[in-house]
Amino acid sequence: MPSAREALLSAALSALADQPWSAVRMVDVAAAGGVSRQTLYNEFGSKDGLARALVRREADRYLHGVERLLRERADAADRLVAVAEWTVGEARARPLLRALLTGCWGEWLPAPRPARAGATPSGIPAQRRADAGPPATTELVALVRDRSAAALDPTRKDHGRPEHGRTEHGHGGHAGPAGHSRFAAYGRTELLYRCELAMRLALAHLVAPGAEPVGPLVRTAVTASPSALLSAPSPRAGAR
């Protein structure tokens, strides 16, 4: 059963499906979440606090999804392709995630303002974290890059798996030495570059979809020889 906080965040997200954030009323969110308006304010502090919490949850859910995908496949390229394809699909279906990944918020969505300087920190740990602000687009790209590189690093004994080789569901992961052979010759810098390249291609495809699906583009890029990568156009401009 979801907590009151989760119920309120889900109620706020549902309200956004029918009206812009400026029209969402705290009293309606409280009613949909089954609590009093005072309880809502006690939890989030203000409507801006609710917006920050909503965006923070969206970022966390996305990163958890990335980590799940990185555990599900053995081949390194397959994992980067899966993350890129999932990123594009999820961002198209989730407007808040798309805004986080592209930096394009628009008038419909909450573009949460930072917590007021000097304001008393919330007594709720989850809200203090939300009030610190969501990750910027560049930070989110870096977080996915670093998680991907950690999961694919062939020098890691656990090959990116959770402790004792078990996933969050209690089953053994599929990662193993054979799955990393493609990237075994890469140093840390090269591995980070290819992981970021996969993410940048996904964002470029999200902003300006091409005729070719994102999966084959990412697979070609992350498995290309270093000399081929040097001559390839940068995807950064399309992902801004």
PDB file of C-alpha atoms in Angstrom:
ATOM      1  CA  MET A   1       0.000   0.000   0.000  1.00  0.00           C
ATOM      2  CA  PRO A   2       1.508   3.354  -0.998  1.00  0.00           C
ATOM      3  CA  SER A   3       2.376   5.869   1.686  1.00  0.00           C
ATOM      4  CA  ALA A   4       0.419   9.102   2.037  1.00  0.00           C
ATOM      5  CA  ARG A   5       3.303  10.928   0.375  1.00  0.00           C
ATOM      6  CA  GLU A   6       3.282   8.603  -2.628  1.00  0.00           C
ATOM      7  CA  ALA A   7      -0.506   8.842  -2.879  1.00  0.00           C
ATOM      8  CA  LEU A   8      -0.311  12.635  -2.927  1.00  0.00           C
ATOM      9  CA  LEU A   9       2.432  12.662  -5.553  1.00  0.00           C
ATOM     10  CA  SER A  10       0.407  10.285  -7.715  1.00  0.00           C
ATOM     11  CA  ALA A  11      -2.659  12.492  -7.282  1.00  0.00           C
ATOM     12  CA  ALA A  12      -0.672  15.557  -8.358  1.00  0.00           C
ATOM     13  CA  LEU A  13       0.698  13.719 -11.401  1.00  0.00           C
ATOM     14  CA  SER A  14      -2.790  12.549 -12.369  1.00  0.00           C
ATOM     15  CA  ALA A  15      -4.087  16.111 -12.123  1.00  0.00           C
ATOM     16  CA  LEU A  16      -1.451  17.177 -14.656  1.00  0.00           C
ATOM     17  CA  ALA A  17      -3.001  14.901 -17.257  1.00  0.00           C
ATOM     18  CA  ASP A  18      -6.074  17.135 -17.410  1.00  0.00           C
ATOM     19  CA  GLN A  19      -4.859  20.628 -16.581  1.00  0.00           C
ATOM     20  CA  PRO A  20      -1.707  22.724 -16.442  1.00  0.00           C
ATOM     21  CA  TRP A  21       0.212  22.959 -13.197  1.00  0.00           C
ATOM     22  CA  SER A  22      -0.948  26.534 -12.649  1.00  0.00           C
ATOM     23  CA  ALA A  23      -4.544  25.264 -12.451  1.00  0.00           C
ATOM     24  CA  VAL A  24      -3.812  22.359 -10.084  1.00  0.00           C
ATOM     25  CA  ARG A  25      -5.196  23.181  -6.639  1.00  0.00           C
ATOM     26  CA  MET A  26      -3.679  21.890  -3.441  1.00  0.00           C
ATOM     27  CA  VAL A  27      -7.120  21.246  -1.964  1.00  0.00           C
ATOM     28  CA  ASP A  28      -7.955  18.954  -4.888  1.00  0.00           C
ATOM     29  CA  VAL A  29      -4.648  17.080  -4.590  1.00  0.00           C
ATOM     30  CA  ALA A  30      -5.301  16.565  -0.880  1.00  0.00           C
ATOM     31  CA  ALA A  31      -8.809  15.272  -1.538  1.00  0.00           C
ATOM     32  CA  ALA A  32      -7.584  12.882  -4.247  1.00  0.00           C
ATOM     33  CA  GLY A  33      -4.861  11.661  -1.902  1.00  0.00           C
ATOM     34  CA  GLY A  34      -7.360  11.071   0.883  1.00  0.00           C
ATOM     35  CA  VAL A  35      -5.821  13.514   3.367  1.00  0.00           C
ATOM     36  CA  SER A  36      -6.535  16.992   4.670  1.00  0.00           C
ATOM     37  CA  ARG A  37      -5.043  20.048   3.020  1.00  0.00           C
ATOM     38  CA  GLN A  38      -3.057  20.692   6.212  1.00  0.00           C
ATOM     39  CA  THR A  39      -1.496  17.248   5.936  1.00  0.00           C
ATOM     40  CA  LEU A  40      -0.503  18.047   2.356  1.00  0.00           C
ATOM     41  CA  TYR A  41       1.176  21.282   3.438  1.00  0.00           C
ATOM     42  CA  ASN A  42       2.850  19.537   6.366  1.00  0.00           C
ATOM     43  CA  GLU A  43       4.350  17.029   3.932  1.00  0.00           C
ATOM     44  CA  PHE A  44       5.494  19.357   1.150  1.00  0.00           C
ATOM     45  CA  GLY A  45       5.480  22.840   2.653  1.00  0.00           C
ATOM     46  CA  SER A  46       3.988  24.582  -0.364  1.00  0.00           C
ATOM     47  CA  LYS A  47       2.859  24.015  -3.926  1.00  0.00           C
ATOM     48  CA  ASP A  48       6.434  24.671  -5.055  1.00  0.00           C
ATOM     49  CA  GLY A  49       7.586  22.020  -2.583  1.00  0.00           C
ATOM     50  CA  LEU A  50       5.082  19.594  -4.072  1.00  0.00           C
ATOM     51  CA  ALA A  51       6.412  20.406  -7.545  1.00  0.00           C
ATOM     52  CA  ARG A  52       9.993  19.770  -6.451  1.00  0.00           C
ATOM     53  CA  ALA A  53       8.996  16.453  -4.892  1.00  0.00           C
ATOM     54  CA  LEU A  54       7.088  15.432  -8.014  1.00  0.00           C
ATOM     55  CA  VAL A  55      10.038  16.121 -10.297  1.00  0.00           C
ATOM     56  CA  ARG A  56      12.492  14.475  -7.899  1.00  0.00           C
ATOM     57  CA  ARG A  57      10.387  11.307  -7.882  1.00  0.00           C
ATOM     58  CA  GLU A  58      10.312  11.279 -11.670  1.00  0.00           C
ATOM     59  CA  ALA A  59      14.101  11.495 -11.818  1.00  0.00           C
ATOM     60  CA  ASP A  60      14.483   8.727  -9.236  1.00  0.00           C
ATOM     61  CA  ARG A  61      12.072   6.416 -11.050  1.00  0.00           C
ATOM     62  CA  TYR A  62      13.951   6.948 -14.285  1.00  0.00           C
ATOM     63  CA  LEU A  63      17.324   6.152 -12.720  1.00  0.00           C
ATOM     64  CA  HIS A  64      15.908   3.031 -11.049  1.00  0.00           C
ATOM     65  CA  GLY A  65      14.636   1.912 -14.457  1.00  0.00           C
ATOM     66  CA  VAL A  66      18.074   2.444 -15.979  1.00  0.00           C
ATOM     67  CA  GLU A  67      19.687   0.348 -13.245  1.00  0.00           C
ATOM     68  CA  ARG A  68      17.148  -2.422 -13.780  1.00  0.00           C
ATOM     69  CA  LEU A  69      17.866  -2.562 -17.509  1.00  0.00           C
ATOM     70  CA  LEU A  70      21.613  -2.620 -16.936  1.00  0.00           C
ATOM     71  CA  ARG A  71      21.178  -5.792 -14.868  1.00  0.00           C
ATOM     72  CA  GLU A  72      18.959  -7.652 -17.311  1.00  0.00           C
ATOM     73  CA  ARG A  73      21.285  -8.351 -20.229  1.00  0.00           C
ATOM     74  CA  ALA A  74      24.729  -9.884 -20.544  1.00  0.00           C
ATOM     75  CA  ASP A  75      26.103  -8.172 -23.641  1.00  0.00           C
ATOM     76  CA  ALA A  76      27.431  -4.660 -23.061  1.00  0.00           C
ATOM     77  CA  ALA A  77      26.077  -3.224 -26.315  1.00  0.00           C
ATOM     78  CA  ASP A  78      22.670  -4.816 -25.682  1.00  0.00           C
ATOM     79  CA  ARG A  79      22.458  -3.038 -22.359  1.00  0.00           C
ATOM     80  CA  LEU A  80      23.294   0.386 -23.769  1.00  0.00           C
ATOM     81  CA  VAL A  81      20.814  -0.141 -26.595  1.00  0.00           C
ATOM     82  CA  ALA A  82      18.120  -1.176 -24.121  1.00  0.00           C
ATOM     83  CA  VAL A  83      18.698   1.914 -21.981  1.00  0.00           C
ATOM     84  CA  ALA A  84      18.591   4.197 -25.026  1.00  0.00           C
ATOM     85  CA  GLU A  85      15.396   2.654 -26.438  1.00  0.00           C
ATOM     86  CA  TRP A  86      13.698   2.682 -23.036  1.00  0.00           C
ATOM     87  CA  THR A  87      14.745   6.287 -22.422  1.00  0.00           C
ATOM     88  CA  VAL A  88      13.165   7.459 -25.675  1.00  0.00           C
ATOM     89  CA  GLY A  89       9.969   5.468 -25.133  1.00  0.00           C
ATOM     90  CA  GLU A  90       9.522   6.502 -21.500  1.00  0.00           C
ATOM     91  CA  ALA A  91      10.245  10.165 -22.191  1.00  0.00           C
ATOM     92  CA  ARG A  92       7.629  10.242 -24.937  1.00  0.00           C
ATOM     93  CA  ALA A  93       5.052   8.791 -22.554  1.00  0.00           C
ATOM     94  CA  ARG A  94       6.059  10.796 -19.473  1.00  0.00           C
ATOM     95  CA  PRO A  95       6.076  14.579 -20.025  1.00  0.00           C
ATOM     96  CA  LEU A  96       7.894  15.304 -16.761  1.00  0.00           C
ATOM     97  CA  LEU A  97      10.696  12.909 -17.683  1.00  0.00           C
ATOM     98  CA  ARG A  98      10.945  14.438 -21.142  1.00  0.00           C
ATOM     99  CA  ALA A  99      11.302  17.875 -19.565  1.00  0.00           C
ATOM    100  CA  LEU A 100      14.004  16.613 -17.218  1.00  0.00           C
ATOM    101  CA  LEU A 101      15.950  15.032 -20.081  1.00  0.00           C
ATOM    102  CA  THR A 102      15.628  17.917 -22.524  1.00  0.00           C
ATOM    103  CA  GLY A 103      15.309  20.981 -20.291  1.00  0.00           C
ATOM    104  CA  CYS A 104      12.144  22.023 -22.166  1.00  0.00           C
ATOM    105  CA  TRP A 105       9.432  22.493 -19.571  1.00  0.00           C
ATOM    106  CA  GLY A 106       6.709  24.523 -21.268  1.00  0.00           C
ATOM    107  CA  GLU A 107       3.782  26.157 -19.490  1.00  0.00           C
ATOM    108  CA  TRP A 108       1.817  22.980 -18.705  1.00  0.00           C
ATOM    109  CA  LEU A 109       4.375  21.369 -16.405  1.00  0.00           C
ATOM    110  CA  PRO A 110       5.711  22.453 -13.026  1.00  0.00           C
ATOM    111  CA  ALA A 111       9.159  23.987 -13.471  1.00  0.00           C
ATOM    112  CA  PRO A 112       9.976  23.887  -9.765  1.00  0.00           C
ATOM    113  CA  ARG A 113      11.601  26.970  -8.317  1.00  0.00           C
ATOM    114  CA  PRO A 114      14.453  26.442  -5.852  1.00  0.00           C
ATOM    115  CA  ALA A 115      13.614  26.485  -2.177  1.00  0.00           C
ATOM    116  CA  ARG A 116      13.741  29.990  -0.774  1.00  0.00           C
ATOM    117  CA  ALA A 117      17.160  30.944   0.559  1.00  0.00           C
ATOM    118  CA  GLY A 118      17.173  30.939   4.327  1.00  0.00           C
ATOM    119  CA  ALA A 119      13.983  28.914   4.606  1.00  0.00           C
ATOM    120  CA  THR A 120      13.790  26.444   7.461  1.00  0.00           C
ATOM    121  CA  PRO A 121      14.674  22.978   6.124  1.00  0.00           C
ATOM    122  CA  SER A 122      11.823  20.506   6.028  1.00  0.00           C
ATOM    123  CA  GLY A 123      11.651  18.028   8.877  1.00  0.00           C
ATOM    124  CA  ILE A 124      10.921  15.266   6.346  1.00  0.00           C
ATOM    125  CA  PRO A 125      14.108  13.751   4.832  1.00  0.00           C
ATOM    126  CA  ALA A 126      12.475  13.016   1.471  1.00  0.00           C
ATOM    127  CA  GLN A 127      11.328  16.621   1.203  1.00  0.00           C
ATOM    128  CA  ARG A 128      14.740  18.011   2.141  1.00  0.00           C
ATOM    129  CA  ARG A 129      16.180  15.978  -0.710  1.00  0.00           C
ATOM    130  CA  ALA A 130      13.476  17.226  -3.086  1.00  0.00           C
ATOM    131  CA  ASP A 131      14.025  20.818  -1.978  1.00  0.00           C
ATOM    132  CA  ALA A 132      17.674  20.533  -2.995  1.00  0.00           C
ATOM    133  CA  GLY A 133      16.347  20.488  -6.555  1.00  0.00           C
ATOM    134  CA  PRO A 134      16.127  17.906  -9.326  1.00  0.00           C
ATOM    135  CA  PRO A 135      19.171  16.992 -11.399  1.00  0.00           C
ATOM    136  CA  ALA A 136      19.782  19.239 -14.397  1.00  0.00           C
ATOM    137  CA  THR A 137      19.823  17.613 -17.832  1.00  0.00           C
ATOM    138  CA  THR A 138      23.621  17.453 -17.924  1.00  0.00           C
ATOM    139  CA  GLU A 139      23.699  15.932 -14.435  1.00  0.00           C
ATOM    140  CA  LEU A 140      21.107  13.326 -15.379  1.00  0.00           C
ATOM    141  CA  VAL A 141      23.126  12.367 -18.457  1.00  0.00           C
ATOM    142  CA  ALA A 142      26.223  12.042 -16.275  1.00  0.00           C
ATOM    143  CA  LEU A 143      24.372   9.885 -13.736  1.00  0.00           C
ATOM    144  CA  VAL A 144      23.208   7.472 -16.458  1.00  0.00           C
ATOM    145  CA  ARG A 145      26.684   7.463 -18.020  1.00  0.00           C
ATOM    146  CA  ASP A 146      28.363   6.646 -14.708  1.00  0.00           C
ATOM    147  CA  ARG A 147      25.851   3.912 -13.826  1.00  0.00           C
ATOM    148  CA  SER A 148      26.264   2.372 -17.262  1.00  0.00           C
ATOM    149  CA  ALA A 149      30.049   2.455 -17.066  1.00  0.00           C
ATOM    150  CA  ALA A 150      29.996   0.896 -13.590  1.00  0.00           C
ATOM    151  CA  ALA A 151      27.745  -1.914 -14.811  1.00  0.00           C
ATOM    152  CA  LEU A 152      29.883  -2.567 -17.909  1.00  0.00           C
ATOM    153  CA  ASP A 153      33.339  -2.176 -16.378  1.00  0.00           C
ATOM    154  CA  PRO A 154      35.093  -5.484 -17.213  1.00  0.00           C
ATOM    155  CA  THR A 155      37.499  -5.017 -14.287  1.00  0.00           C
ATOM    156  CA  ARG A 156      34.722  -5.228 -11.688  1.00  0.00           C
ATOM    157  CA  LYS A 157      34.486  -8.640 -10.068  1.00  0.00           C
ATOM    158  CA  ASP A 158      30.705  -8.433  -9.817  1.00  0.00           C
ATOM    159  CA  HIS A 159      30.356  -7.055 -13.360  1.00  0.00           C
ATOM    160  CA  GLY A 160      27.923  -4.431 -12.207  1.00  0.00           C
ATOM    161  CA  ARG A 161      25.595  -6.814 -10.387  1.00  0.00           C
ATOM    162  CA  PRO A 162      24.157  -6.198  -6.945  1.00  0.00           C
ATOM    163  CA  GLU A 163      25.984  -7.698  -3.983  1.00  0.00           C
ATOM    164  CA  HIS A 164      26.166 -11.520  -4.022  1.00  0.00           C
ATOM    165  CA  GLY A 165      25.141 -11.475  -7.708  1.00  0.00           C
ATOM    166  CA  ARG A 166      21.459 -11.058  -6.948  1.00  0.00           C
ATOM    167  CA  THR A 167      19.032  -8.588  -8.410  1.00  0.00           C
ATOM    168  CA  GLU A 168      16.487  -6.602  -6.462  1.00  0.00           C
ATOM    169  CA  HIS A 169      14.027  -9.449  -7.099  1.00  0.00           C
ATOM    170  CA  GLY A 170      16.367 -12.015  -5.553  1.00  0.00           C
ATOM    171  CA  HIS A 171      17.459 -13.734  -8.771  1.00  0.00           C
ATOM    172  CA  GLY A 172      20.963 -14.025 -10.102  1.00  0.00           C
ATOM    173  CA  GLY A 173      21.912 -11.408 -12.696  1.00  0.00           C
ATOM    174  CA  HIS A 174      22.855 -12.244 -16.265  1.00  0.00           C
ATOM    175  CA  ALA A 175      26.026 -10.173 -16.452  1.00  0.00           C
ATOM    176  CA  GLY A 176      29.280 -12.042 -16.782  1.00  0.00           C
ATOM    177  CA  PRO A 177      32.744 -11.916 -18.337  1.00  0.00           C
ATOM    178  CA  ALA A 178      31.517 -12.973 -21.767  1.00  0.00           C
ATOM    179  CA  GLY A 179      29.086 -10.112 -21.858  1.00  0.00           C
ATOM    180  CA  HIS A 180      31.906  -7.622 -21.367  1.00  0.00           C
ATOM    181  CA  SER A 181      34.349  -8.999 -23.916  1.00  0.00           C
ATOM    182  CA  ARG A 182      33.333  -6.399 -26.480  1.00  0.00           C
ATOM    183  CA  PHE A 183      34.448  -3.573 -24.199  1.00  0.00           C
ATOM    184  CA  ALA A 184      37.297  -5.425 -22.473  1.00  0.00           C
ATOM    185  CA  ALA A 185      39.981  -3.492 -24.346  1.00  0.00           C
ATOM    186  CA  TYR A 186      38.575  -0.085 -23.444  1.00  0.00           C
ATOM    187  CA  GLY A 187      40.057   2.039 -20.715  1.00  0.00           C
ATOM    188  CA  ARG A 188      37.882   3.890 -18.227  1.00  0.00           C
ATOM    189  CA  THR A 189      37.817   7.085 -20.302  1.00  0.00           C
ATOM    190  CA  GLU A 190      36.783   5.251 -23.462  1.00  0.00           C
ATOM    191  CA  LEU A 191      34.092   3.323 -21.610  1.00  0.00           C
ATOM    192  CA  LEU A 192      32.648   6.518 -20.133  1.00  0.00           C
ATOM    193  CA  TYR A 193      32.685   8.141 -23.566  1.00  0.00           C
ATOM    194  CA  ARG A 194      30.739   5.321 -25.189  1.00  0.00           C
ATOM    195  CA  CYS A 195      28.211   5.229 -22.371  1.00  0.00           C
ATOM    196  CA  GLU A 196      27.635   8.961 -22.669  1.00  0.00           C
ATOM    197  CA  LEU A 197      27.467   8.707 -26.454  1.00  0.00           C
ATOM    198  CA  ALA A 198      24.612   6.193 -26.154  1.00  0.00           C
ATOM    199  CA  MET A 199      22.726   8.576 -23.884  1.00  0.00           C
ATOM    200  CA  ARG A 200      23.378  11.599 -26.098  1.00  0.00           C
ATOM    201  CA  LEU A 201      22.107   9.720 -29.143  1.00  0.00           C
ATOM    202  CA  ALA A 202      18.945   8.812 -27.253  1.00  0.00           C
ATOM    203  CA  LEU A 203      18.316  12.461 -26.348  1.00  0.00           C
ATOM    204  CA  ALA A 204      19.047  13.633 -29.882  1.00  0.00           C
ATOM    205  CA  HIS A 205      16.546  11.077 -31.182  1.00  0.00           C
ATOM    206  CA  LEU A 206      14.016  12.223 -28.602  1.00  0.00           C
ATOM    207  CA  VAL A 207      14.312  15.874 -29.657  1.00  0.00           C
ATOM    208  CA  ALA A 208      14.596  15.260 -33.404  1.00  0.00           C
ATOM    209  CA  PRO A 209      13.586  11.698 -34.367  1.00  0.00           C
ATOM    210  CA  GLY A 210      15.290  10.380 -37.457  1.00  0.00           C
ATOM    211  CA  ALA A 211      14.178   7.825 -39.995  1.00  0.00           C
ATOM    212  CA  GLU A 212      16.205   5.088 -38.308  1.00  0.00           C
ATOM    213  CA  PRO A 213      15.207   3.811 -34.847  1.00  0.00           C
ATOM    214  CA  VAL A 214      17.493   4.798 -32.011  1.00  0.00           C
ATOM    215  CA  GLY A 215      18.538   1.223 -31.178  1.00  0.00           C
ATOM    216  CA  PRO A 216      20.572   0.520 -34.338  1.00  0.00           C
ATOM    217  CA  LEU A 217      22.147   3.975 -34.147  1.00  0.00           C
ATOM    218  CA  VAL A 218      23.341   3.356 -30.613  1.00  0.00           C
ATOM    219  CA  ARG A 219      24.563  -0.158 -31.397  1.00  0.00           C
ATOM    220  CA  THR A 220      26.611   1.083 -34.350  1.00  0.00           C
ATOM    221  CA  ALA A 221      28.084   3.937 -32.342  1.00  0.00           C
ATOM    222  CA  VAL A 222      29.057   2.037 -29.210  1.00  0.00           C
ATOM    223  CA  THR A 223      30.621  -0.857 -31.120  1.00  0.00           C
ATOM    224  CA  ALA A 224      32.490   1.272 -33.666  1.00  0.00           C
ATOM    225  CA  SER A 225      36.258   1.343 -33.712  1.00  0.00           C
ATOM    226  CA  PRO A 226      37.865   4.390 -32.062  1.00  0.00           C
ATOM    227  CA  SER A 227      38.970   5.732 -35.451  1.00  0.00           C
ATOM    228  CA  ALA A 228      35.400   5.548 -36.766  1.00  0.00           C
ATOM    229  CA  LEU A 229      34.135   7.413 -33.722  1.00  0.00           C
ATOM    230  CA  LEU A 230      36.620  10.209 -34.284  1.00  0.00           C
ATOM    231  CA  SER A 231      35.195  10.879 -37.746  1.00  0.00           C
ATOM    232  CA  ALA A 232      31.538  10.657 -36.684  1.00  0.00           C
ATOM    233  CA  PRO A 233      29.470  13.842 -36.103  1.00  0.00           C
ATOM    234  CA  SER A 234      28.815  14.703 -32.486  1.00  0.00           C
ATOM    235  CA  PRO A 235      25.259  14.092 -31.216  1.00  0.00           C
ATOM    236  CA  ARG A 236      25.569  16.821 -28.580  1.00  0.00           C
ATOM    237  CA  ALA A 237      24.015  19.601 -30.625  1.00  0.00           C
ATOM    238  CA  GLY A 238      20.852  17.618 -31.197  1.00  0.00           C
ATOM    239  CA  ALA A 239      20.522  16.755 -27.538  1.00  0.00           C
ATOM    240  CA  ARG A 240      20.583  20.233 -26.123  1.00  0.00           C
TER     241      ARG A 240
END
